[in-house]
mmCIF file of C-alpha atoms and ligand atoms in Angstrom:
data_model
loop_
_atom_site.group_PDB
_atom_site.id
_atom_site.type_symbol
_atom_site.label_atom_id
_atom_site.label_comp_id
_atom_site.label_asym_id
_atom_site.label_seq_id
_atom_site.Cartn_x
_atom_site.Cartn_y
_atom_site.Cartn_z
ATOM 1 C CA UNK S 45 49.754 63.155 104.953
ATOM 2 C CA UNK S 46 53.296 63.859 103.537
ATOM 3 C CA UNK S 47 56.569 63.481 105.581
ATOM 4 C CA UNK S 48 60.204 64.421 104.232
ATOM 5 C CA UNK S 49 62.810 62.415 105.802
ATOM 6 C CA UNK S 50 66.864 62.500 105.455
ATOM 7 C CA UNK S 51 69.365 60.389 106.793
ATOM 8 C CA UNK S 52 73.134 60.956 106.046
ATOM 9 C CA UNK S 53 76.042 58.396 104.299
ATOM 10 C CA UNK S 54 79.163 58.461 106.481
ATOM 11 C CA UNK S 55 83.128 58.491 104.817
ATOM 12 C CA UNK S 56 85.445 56.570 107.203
ATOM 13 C CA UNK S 57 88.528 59.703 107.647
ATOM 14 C CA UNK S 58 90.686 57.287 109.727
ATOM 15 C CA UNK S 59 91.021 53.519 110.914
ATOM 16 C CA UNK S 60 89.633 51.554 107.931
ATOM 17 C CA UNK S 61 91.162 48.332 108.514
ATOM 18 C CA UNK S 62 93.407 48.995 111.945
ATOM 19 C CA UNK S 63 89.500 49.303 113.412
ATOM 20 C CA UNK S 64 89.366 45.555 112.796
ATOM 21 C CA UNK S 65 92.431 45.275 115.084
ATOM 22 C CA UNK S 66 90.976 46.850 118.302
ATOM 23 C CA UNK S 67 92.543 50.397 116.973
ATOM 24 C CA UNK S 68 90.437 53.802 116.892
ATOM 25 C CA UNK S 69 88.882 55.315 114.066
ATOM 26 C CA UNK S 70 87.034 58.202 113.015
ATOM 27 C CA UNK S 71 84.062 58.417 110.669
ATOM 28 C CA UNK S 72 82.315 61.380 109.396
ATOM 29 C CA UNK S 73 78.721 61.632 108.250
ATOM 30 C CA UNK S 74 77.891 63.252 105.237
ATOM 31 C CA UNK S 75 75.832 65.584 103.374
ATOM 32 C CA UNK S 76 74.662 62.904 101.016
ATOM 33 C CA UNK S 77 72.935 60.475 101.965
ATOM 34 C CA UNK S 78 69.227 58.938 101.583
ATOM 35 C CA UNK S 79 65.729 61.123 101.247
ATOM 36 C CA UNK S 80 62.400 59.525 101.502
ATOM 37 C CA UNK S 81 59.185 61.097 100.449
ATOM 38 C CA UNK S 82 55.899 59.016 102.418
ATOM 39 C CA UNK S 83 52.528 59.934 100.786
ATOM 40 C CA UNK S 84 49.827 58.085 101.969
ATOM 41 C CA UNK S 85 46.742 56.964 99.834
ATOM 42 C CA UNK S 86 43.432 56.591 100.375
ATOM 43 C CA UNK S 87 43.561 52.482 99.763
ATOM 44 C CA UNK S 88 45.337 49.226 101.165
ATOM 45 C CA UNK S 89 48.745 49.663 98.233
ATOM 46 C CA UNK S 90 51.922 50.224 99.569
ATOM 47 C CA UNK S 91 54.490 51.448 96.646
ATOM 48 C CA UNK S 92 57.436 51.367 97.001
ATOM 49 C CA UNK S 93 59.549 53.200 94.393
ATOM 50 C CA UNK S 94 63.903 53.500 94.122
ATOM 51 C CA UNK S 95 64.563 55.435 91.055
ATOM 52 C CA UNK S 96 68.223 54.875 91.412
ATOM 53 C CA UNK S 97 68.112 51.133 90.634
ATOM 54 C CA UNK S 98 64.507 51.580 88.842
ATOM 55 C CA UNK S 99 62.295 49.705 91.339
ATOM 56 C CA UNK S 100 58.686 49.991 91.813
ATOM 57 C CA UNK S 101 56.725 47.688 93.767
ATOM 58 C CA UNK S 102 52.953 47.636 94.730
ATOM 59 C CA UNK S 103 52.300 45.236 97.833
ATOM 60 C CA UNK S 104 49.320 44.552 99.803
ATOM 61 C CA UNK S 105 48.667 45.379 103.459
ATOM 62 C CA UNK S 106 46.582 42.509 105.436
ATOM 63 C CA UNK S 107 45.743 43.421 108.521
ATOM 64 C CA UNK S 108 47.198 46.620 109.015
ATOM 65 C CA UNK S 109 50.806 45.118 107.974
ATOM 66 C CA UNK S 110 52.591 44.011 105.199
ATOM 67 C CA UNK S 111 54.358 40.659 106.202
ATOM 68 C CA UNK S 112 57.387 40.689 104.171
ATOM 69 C CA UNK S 113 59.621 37.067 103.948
ATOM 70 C CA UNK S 114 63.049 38.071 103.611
ATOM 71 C CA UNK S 115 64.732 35.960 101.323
ATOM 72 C CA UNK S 116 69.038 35.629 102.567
ATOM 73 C CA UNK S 117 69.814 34.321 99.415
ATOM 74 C CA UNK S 118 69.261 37.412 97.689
ATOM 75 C CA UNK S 119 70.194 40.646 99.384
ATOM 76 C CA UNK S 120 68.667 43.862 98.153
ATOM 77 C CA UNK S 121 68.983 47.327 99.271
ATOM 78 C CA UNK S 122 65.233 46.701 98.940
ATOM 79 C CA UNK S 123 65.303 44.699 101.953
ATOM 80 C CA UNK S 124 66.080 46.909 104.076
ATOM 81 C CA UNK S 125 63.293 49.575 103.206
ATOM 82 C CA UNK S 126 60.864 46.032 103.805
ATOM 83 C CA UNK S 127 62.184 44.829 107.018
ATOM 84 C CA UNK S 128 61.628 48.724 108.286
ATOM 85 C CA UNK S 129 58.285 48.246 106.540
ATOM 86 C CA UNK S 130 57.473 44.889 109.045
ATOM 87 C CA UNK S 131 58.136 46.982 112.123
ATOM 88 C CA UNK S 132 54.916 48.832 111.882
ATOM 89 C CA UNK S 133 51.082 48.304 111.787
ATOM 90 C CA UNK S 134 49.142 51.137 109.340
ATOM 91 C CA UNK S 135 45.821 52.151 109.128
ATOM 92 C CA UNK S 136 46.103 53.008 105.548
ATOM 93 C CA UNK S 137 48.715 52.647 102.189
ATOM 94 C CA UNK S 138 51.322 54.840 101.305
ATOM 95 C CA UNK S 139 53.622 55.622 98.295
ATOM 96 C CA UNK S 140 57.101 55.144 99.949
ATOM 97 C CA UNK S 141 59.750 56.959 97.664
ATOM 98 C CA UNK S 142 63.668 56.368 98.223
ATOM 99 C CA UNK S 143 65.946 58.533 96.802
ATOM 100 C CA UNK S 144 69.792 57.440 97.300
ATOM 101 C CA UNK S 145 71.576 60.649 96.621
ATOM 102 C CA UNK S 146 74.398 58.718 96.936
ATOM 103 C CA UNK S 147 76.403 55.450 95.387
ATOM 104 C CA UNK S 148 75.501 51.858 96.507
ATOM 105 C CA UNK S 149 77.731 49.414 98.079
ATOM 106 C CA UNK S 150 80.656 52.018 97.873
ATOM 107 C CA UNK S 151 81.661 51.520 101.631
ATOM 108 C CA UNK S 152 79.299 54.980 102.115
ATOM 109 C CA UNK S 153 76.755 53.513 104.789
ATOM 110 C CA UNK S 154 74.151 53.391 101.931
ATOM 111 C CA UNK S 155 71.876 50.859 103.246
ATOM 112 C CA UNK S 156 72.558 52.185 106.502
ATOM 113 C CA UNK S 157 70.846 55.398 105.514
ATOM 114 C CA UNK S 158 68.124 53.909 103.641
ATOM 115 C CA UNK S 159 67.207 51.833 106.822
ATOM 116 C CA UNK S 160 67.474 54.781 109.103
ATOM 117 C CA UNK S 161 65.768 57.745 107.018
ATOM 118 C CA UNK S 162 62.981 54.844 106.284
ATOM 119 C CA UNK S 163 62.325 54.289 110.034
ATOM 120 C CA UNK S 164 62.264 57.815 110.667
ATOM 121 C CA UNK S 165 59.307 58.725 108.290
ATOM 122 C CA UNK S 166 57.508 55.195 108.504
ATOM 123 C CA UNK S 167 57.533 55.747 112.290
ATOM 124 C CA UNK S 168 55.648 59.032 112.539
ATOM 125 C CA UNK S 169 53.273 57.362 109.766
ATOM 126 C CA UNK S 170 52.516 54.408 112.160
ATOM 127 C CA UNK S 171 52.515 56.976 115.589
ATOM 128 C CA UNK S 172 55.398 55.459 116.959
ATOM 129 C CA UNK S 173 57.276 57.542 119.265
ATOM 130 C CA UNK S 174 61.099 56.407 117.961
ATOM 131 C CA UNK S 175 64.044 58.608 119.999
ATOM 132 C CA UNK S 176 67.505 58.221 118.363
ATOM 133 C CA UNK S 177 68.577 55.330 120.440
ATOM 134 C CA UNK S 178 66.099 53.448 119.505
ATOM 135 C CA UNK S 179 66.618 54.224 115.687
ATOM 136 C CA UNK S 180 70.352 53.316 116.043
ATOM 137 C CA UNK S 181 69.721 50.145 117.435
ATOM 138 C CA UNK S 182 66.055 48.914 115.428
ATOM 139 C CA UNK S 183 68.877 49.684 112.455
ATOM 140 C CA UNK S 184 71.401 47.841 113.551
ATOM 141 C CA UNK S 185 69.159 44.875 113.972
ATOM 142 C CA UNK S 186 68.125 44.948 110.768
ATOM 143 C CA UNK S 187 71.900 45.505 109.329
ATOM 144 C CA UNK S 188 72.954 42.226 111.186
ATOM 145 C CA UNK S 189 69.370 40.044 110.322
ATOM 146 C CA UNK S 190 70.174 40.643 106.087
ATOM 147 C CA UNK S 191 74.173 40.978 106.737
ATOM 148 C CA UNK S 192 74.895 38.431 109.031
ATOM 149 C CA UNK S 193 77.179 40.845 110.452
ATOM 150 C CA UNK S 194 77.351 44.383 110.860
ATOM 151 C CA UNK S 195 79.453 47.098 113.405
ATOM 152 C CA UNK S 196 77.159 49.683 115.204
ATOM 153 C CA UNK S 197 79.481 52.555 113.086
ATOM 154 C CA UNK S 198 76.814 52.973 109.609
ATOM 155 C CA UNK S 199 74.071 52.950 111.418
ATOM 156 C CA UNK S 200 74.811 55.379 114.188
ATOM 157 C CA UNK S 201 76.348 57.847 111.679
ATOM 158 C CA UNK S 202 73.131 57.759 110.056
ATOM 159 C CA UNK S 203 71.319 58.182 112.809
ATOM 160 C CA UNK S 204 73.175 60.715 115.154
ATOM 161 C CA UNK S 205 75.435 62.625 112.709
ATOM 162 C CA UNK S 206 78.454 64.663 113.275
ATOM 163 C CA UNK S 207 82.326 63.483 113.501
ATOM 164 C CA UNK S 208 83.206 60.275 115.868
ATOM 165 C CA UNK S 209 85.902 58.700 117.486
ATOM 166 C CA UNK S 210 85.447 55.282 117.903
ATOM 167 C CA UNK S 211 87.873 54.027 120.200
ATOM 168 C CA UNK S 212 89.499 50.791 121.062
ATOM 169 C CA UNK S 213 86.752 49.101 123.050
ATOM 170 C CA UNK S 214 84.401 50.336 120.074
ATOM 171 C CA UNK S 215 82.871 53.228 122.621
ATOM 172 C CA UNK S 216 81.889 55.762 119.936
ATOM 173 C CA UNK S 217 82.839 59.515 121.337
ATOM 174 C CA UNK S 218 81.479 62.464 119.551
ATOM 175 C CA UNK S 219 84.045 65.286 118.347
ATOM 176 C CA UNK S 220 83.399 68.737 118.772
ATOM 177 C CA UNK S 221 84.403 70.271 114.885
ATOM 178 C CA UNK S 222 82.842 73.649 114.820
ATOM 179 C CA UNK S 223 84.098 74.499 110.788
ATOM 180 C CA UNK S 224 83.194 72.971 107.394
ATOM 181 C CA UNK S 225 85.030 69.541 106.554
ATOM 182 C CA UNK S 226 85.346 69.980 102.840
ATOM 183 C CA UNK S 227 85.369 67.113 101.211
ATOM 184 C CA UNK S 228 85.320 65.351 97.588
ATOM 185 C CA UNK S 229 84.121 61.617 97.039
ATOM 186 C CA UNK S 230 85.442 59.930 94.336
ATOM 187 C CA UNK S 231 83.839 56.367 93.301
ATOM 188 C CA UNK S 232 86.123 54.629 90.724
ATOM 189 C CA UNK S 233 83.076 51.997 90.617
ATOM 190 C CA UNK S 234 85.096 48.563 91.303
ATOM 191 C CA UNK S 235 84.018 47.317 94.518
ATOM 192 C CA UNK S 236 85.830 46.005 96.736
ATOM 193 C CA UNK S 237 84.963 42.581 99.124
ATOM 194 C CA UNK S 238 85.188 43.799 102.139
ATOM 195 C CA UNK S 239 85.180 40.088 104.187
ATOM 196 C CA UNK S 240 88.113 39.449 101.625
ATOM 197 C CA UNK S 241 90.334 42.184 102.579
ATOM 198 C CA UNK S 242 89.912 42.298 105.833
ATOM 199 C CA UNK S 243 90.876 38.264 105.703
ATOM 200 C CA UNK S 244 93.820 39.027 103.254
ATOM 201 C CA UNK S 245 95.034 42.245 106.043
ATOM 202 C CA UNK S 246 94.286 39.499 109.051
ATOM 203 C CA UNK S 247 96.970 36.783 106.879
ATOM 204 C CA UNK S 248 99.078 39.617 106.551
ATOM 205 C CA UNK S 249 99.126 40.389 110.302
ATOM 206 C CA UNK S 250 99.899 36.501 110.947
ATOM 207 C CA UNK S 251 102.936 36.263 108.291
ATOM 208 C CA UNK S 252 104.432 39.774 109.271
ATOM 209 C CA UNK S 253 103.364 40.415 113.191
ATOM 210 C CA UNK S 254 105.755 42.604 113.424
ATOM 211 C CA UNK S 255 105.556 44.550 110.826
ATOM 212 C CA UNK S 256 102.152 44.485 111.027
ATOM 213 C CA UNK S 257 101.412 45.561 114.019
ATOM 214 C CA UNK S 258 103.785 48.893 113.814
ATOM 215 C CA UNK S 259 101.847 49.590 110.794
ATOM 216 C CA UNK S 260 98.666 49.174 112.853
ATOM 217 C CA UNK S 261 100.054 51.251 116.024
ATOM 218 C CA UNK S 262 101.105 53.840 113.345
ATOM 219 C CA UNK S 263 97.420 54.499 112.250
ATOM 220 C CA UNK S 264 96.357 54.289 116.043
ATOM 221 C CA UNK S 265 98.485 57.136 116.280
ATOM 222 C CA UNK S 266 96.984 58.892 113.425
ATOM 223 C CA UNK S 267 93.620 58.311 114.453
ATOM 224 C CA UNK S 268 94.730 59.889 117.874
ATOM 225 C CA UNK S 269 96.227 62.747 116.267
ATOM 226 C CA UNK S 270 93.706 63.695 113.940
ATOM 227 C CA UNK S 271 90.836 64.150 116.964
ATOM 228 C CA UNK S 272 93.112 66.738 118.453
ATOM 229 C CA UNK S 273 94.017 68.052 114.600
ATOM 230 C CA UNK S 274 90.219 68.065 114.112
ATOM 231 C CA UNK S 275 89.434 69.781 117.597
ATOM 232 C CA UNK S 276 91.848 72.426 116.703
ATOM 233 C CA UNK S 277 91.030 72.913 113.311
ATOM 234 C CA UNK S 278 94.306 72.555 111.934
ATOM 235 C CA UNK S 279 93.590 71.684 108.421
ATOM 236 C CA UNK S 280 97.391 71.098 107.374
ATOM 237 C CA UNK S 281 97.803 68.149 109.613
ATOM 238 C CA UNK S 282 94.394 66.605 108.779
ATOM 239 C CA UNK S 283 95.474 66.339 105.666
ATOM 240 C CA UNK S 284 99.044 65.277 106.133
ATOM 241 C CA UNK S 285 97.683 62.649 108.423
ATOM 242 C CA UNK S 286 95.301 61.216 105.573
ATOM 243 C CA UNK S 287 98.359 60.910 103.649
ATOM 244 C CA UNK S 288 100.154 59.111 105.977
ATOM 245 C CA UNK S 289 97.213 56.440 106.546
ATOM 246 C CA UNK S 290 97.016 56.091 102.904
ATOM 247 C CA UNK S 291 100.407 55.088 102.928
ATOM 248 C CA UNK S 292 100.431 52.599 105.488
ATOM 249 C CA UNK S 293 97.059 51.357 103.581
ATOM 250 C CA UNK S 294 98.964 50.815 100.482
ATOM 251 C CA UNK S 295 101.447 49.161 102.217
ATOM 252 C CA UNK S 296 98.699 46.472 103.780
ATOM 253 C CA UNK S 297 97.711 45.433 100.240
ATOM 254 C CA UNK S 298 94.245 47.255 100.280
ATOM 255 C CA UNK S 299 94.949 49.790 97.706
ATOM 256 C CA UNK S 300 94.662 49.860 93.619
ATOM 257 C CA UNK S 301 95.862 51.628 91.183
ATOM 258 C CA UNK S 302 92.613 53.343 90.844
ATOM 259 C CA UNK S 303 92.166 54.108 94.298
ATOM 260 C CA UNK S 304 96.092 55.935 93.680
ATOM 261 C CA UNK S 305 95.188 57.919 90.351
ATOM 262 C CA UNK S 306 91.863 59.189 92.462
ATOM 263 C CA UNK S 307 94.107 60.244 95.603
ATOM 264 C CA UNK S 308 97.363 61.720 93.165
ATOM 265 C CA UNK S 309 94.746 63.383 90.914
ATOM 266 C CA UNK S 310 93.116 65.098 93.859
ATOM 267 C CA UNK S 311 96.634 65.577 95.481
ATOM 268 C CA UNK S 312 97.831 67.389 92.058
ATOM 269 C CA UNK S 313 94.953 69.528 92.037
ATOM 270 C CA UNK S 314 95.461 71.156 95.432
ATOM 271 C CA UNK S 315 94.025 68.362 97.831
ATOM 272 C CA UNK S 316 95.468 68.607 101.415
ATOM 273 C CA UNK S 317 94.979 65.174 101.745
ATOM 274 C CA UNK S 318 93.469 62.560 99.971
ATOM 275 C CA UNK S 319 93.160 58.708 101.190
ATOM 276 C CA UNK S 320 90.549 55.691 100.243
ATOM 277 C CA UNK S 321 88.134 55.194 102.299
ATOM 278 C CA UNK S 322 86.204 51.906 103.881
ATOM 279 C CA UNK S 323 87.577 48.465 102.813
ATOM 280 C CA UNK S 324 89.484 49.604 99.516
ATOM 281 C CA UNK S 325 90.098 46.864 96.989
ATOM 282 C CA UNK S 326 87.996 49.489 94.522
ATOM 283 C CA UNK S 327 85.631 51.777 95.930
ATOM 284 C CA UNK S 328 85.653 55.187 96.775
ATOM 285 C CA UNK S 329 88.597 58.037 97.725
ATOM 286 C CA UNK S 330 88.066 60.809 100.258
ATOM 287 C CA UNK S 331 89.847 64.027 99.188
ATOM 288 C CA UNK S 332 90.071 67.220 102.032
ATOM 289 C CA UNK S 333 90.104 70.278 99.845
ATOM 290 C CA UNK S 334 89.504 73.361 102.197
ATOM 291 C CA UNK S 335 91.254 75.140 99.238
ATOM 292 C CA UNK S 336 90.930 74.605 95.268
ATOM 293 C CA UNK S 337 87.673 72.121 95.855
ATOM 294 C CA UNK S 338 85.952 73.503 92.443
ATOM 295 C CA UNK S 339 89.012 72.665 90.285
ATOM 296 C CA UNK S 340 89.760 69.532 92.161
ATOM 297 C CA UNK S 341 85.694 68.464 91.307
ATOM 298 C CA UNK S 342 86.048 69.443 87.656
ATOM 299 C CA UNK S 343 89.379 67.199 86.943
ATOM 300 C CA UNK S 344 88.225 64.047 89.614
ATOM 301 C CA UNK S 345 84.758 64.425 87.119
ATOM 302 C CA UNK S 346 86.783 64.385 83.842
ATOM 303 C CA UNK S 347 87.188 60.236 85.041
ATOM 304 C CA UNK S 348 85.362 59.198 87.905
ATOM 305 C CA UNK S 349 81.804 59.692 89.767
ATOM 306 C CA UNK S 350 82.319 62.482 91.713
ATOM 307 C CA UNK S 351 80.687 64.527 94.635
ATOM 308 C CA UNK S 352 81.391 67.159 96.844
ATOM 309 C CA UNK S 353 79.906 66.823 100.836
ATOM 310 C CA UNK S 354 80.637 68.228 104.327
ATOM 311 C CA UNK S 355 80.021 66.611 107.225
ATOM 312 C CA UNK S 356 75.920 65.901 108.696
ATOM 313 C CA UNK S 357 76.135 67.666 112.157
ATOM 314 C CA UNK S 358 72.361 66.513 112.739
ATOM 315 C CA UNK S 359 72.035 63.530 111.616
ATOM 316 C CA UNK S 360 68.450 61.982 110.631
ATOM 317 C CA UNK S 361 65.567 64.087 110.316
ATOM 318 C CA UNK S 362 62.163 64.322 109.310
ATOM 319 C CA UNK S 363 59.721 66.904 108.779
ATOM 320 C CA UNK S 364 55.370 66.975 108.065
ATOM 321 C CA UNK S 365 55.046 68.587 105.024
ATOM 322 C CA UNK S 366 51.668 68.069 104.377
ATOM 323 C CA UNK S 367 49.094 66.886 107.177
HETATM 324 C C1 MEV C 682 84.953 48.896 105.935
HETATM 325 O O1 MEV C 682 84.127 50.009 105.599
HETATM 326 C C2 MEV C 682 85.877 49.251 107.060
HETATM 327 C C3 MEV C 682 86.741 48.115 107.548
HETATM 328 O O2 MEV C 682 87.539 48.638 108.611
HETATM 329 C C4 MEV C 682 85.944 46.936 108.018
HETATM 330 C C5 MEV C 682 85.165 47.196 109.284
HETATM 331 O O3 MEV C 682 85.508 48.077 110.073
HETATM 332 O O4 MEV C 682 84.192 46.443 109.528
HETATM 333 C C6 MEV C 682 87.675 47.637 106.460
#
């Protein structure tokens, strides 16, 4: 038997940050994301191979299952693909190929997707009926069990797709975009500590309340306009809006001087709008180019890791390719 699975990255487009602070946000899944090939053999071996980070593992099924000890000293997006691996019993081994068509630890959702795409294909391997619910939240699980921590937003982009509003009680409301986001990822390969900035934006909050929270009503009222902007279309004001939460990013201490040559490269090329995206501190940039996107590509390339994506209406999928 051969399955194909797919399960999409996600870009936050608004709220990075002011979501912290009980404001909305939107996040898009995208085109990129995480494909698994599952062949199985005719033995006990289960190999698991990531080109991406060169990783190839033979392990032993006992039993019908695999047993895998995480270890929480050491986090690997390899965990992830294991702890999917525990949920199941198999009759037989299987070579379990992960392809991340995407970067790692870039504030993308990666092991979000590799979790989801995983469960998708392993669970038609092992006959387990899994609806999308039950994806999203078997994912989530295993985001908090290696994180510690994690907010239901990676794992249900991954798993449902599409555009969402995620709004101030964290209810996550799906928005009806019937065009082509066009969109450029730029990775300018710092990263970023996400617990750190969040902690230096909640001391900021505490020294300027004020201030702070203007800047953080400010982006709710981005994040408010940009569902309408999005539900009309209206391509100028998406990308004015970006601008104006990268602005009010900057001036919460997340940005870097990176992060700005990424957005005022993209911006110079013909970029509506260009902003960071996810935690900042390094990272990645998002850049809405309805017009231009080819020459904006070609110039982000020149300096950074580049990519072009549109949003994932479908979300995961999976398909028998071979029976
Ligand atoms: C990180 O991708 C986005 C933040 O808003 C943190 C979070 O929402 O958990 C900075």
């Amino acid at each position: 038997m051969k399955i194909e699975a797919f399960a999409p990255g996600k870009v936050i487009l608004f709220g990075e940050h002011s979501v912290v602070h009980k404001r909305p946000a939107i996040a898009v899944a995208i085109n990129k994301g995480v494909d698994v090939l599952l062949t199985t053999r005719d033995d006990n071996i289960i190999k698991v191979e990531v080109p991406s980070i060169n990783y190839s593992q033979e392990s032993e099924l006992i039993n019908k299952r695999l047993d895998f000890e995480l270890d929480s000293q050491n986090k690997m997006i390899t965990d992830y693909i294991y702890e999917v691996i525990n949920l199941f019993e198999f009759e037989q081994g299987f070579n379990l190929n992960v392809d991340i068509r995407m970067y790692l630890g870039a504030g993308l959702g990666s092991s979000a997707a590799v979790t989801v795409s995983c469960m998708k294909a392993l669970s038609i391997l092992a006959g387990v009926e899994m609806n999308k619910k039950t994806i999203a939240k078997q994912a989530r699980n295993i985001e908090i069990k290696i994180q510690g921590a994690a907010s239901p937003i990676d794992t249900s982009m991954s798993t449902y797709g599409g555009i969402i509003y995620i709004d101030e009680n964290f209810e996550l409301e799906r928005i009806k975009f019937d065009m082509d986001l066009q969109l450029i990822v730029s990775n300018c390969q710092i990263s970023g500590n996400t617990g750190k900035l969040v902690e230096s934006v909640r001391q900021k909050y505490v020294k300027y309340p004020e201030i702070v929270e203007n800047i953080f009503n400010a982006m709710q009222e981005i994040a408010k306009n940009a569902k309408d902007a999005l539900e009309n279309g209206n391509s100028e004001l998406i990308g004015d809006l970006m601008n104006l939460n990268q602005g009010l990013l900057d001036s919460i201490g997340v940005n870097t001087v990176e992060l700005s040559d990424m957005v005022y490269l993209s911006r110079k090329y013909g970029a509506k709008g260009s902003k960071l995206t996810g935690s900042g501190g390094g990272g990645c940039i998002i850049a809405f180019c309805p017009e231009n996107i080819d020459t904006i590509y070609e110039e982000l390339s020149k300096k950074y890791a580049t990519f072009k994506c549109e949003q994932s209406d479908e979300g995961v999928y999976a398909k028998i390719i071979e029976n």
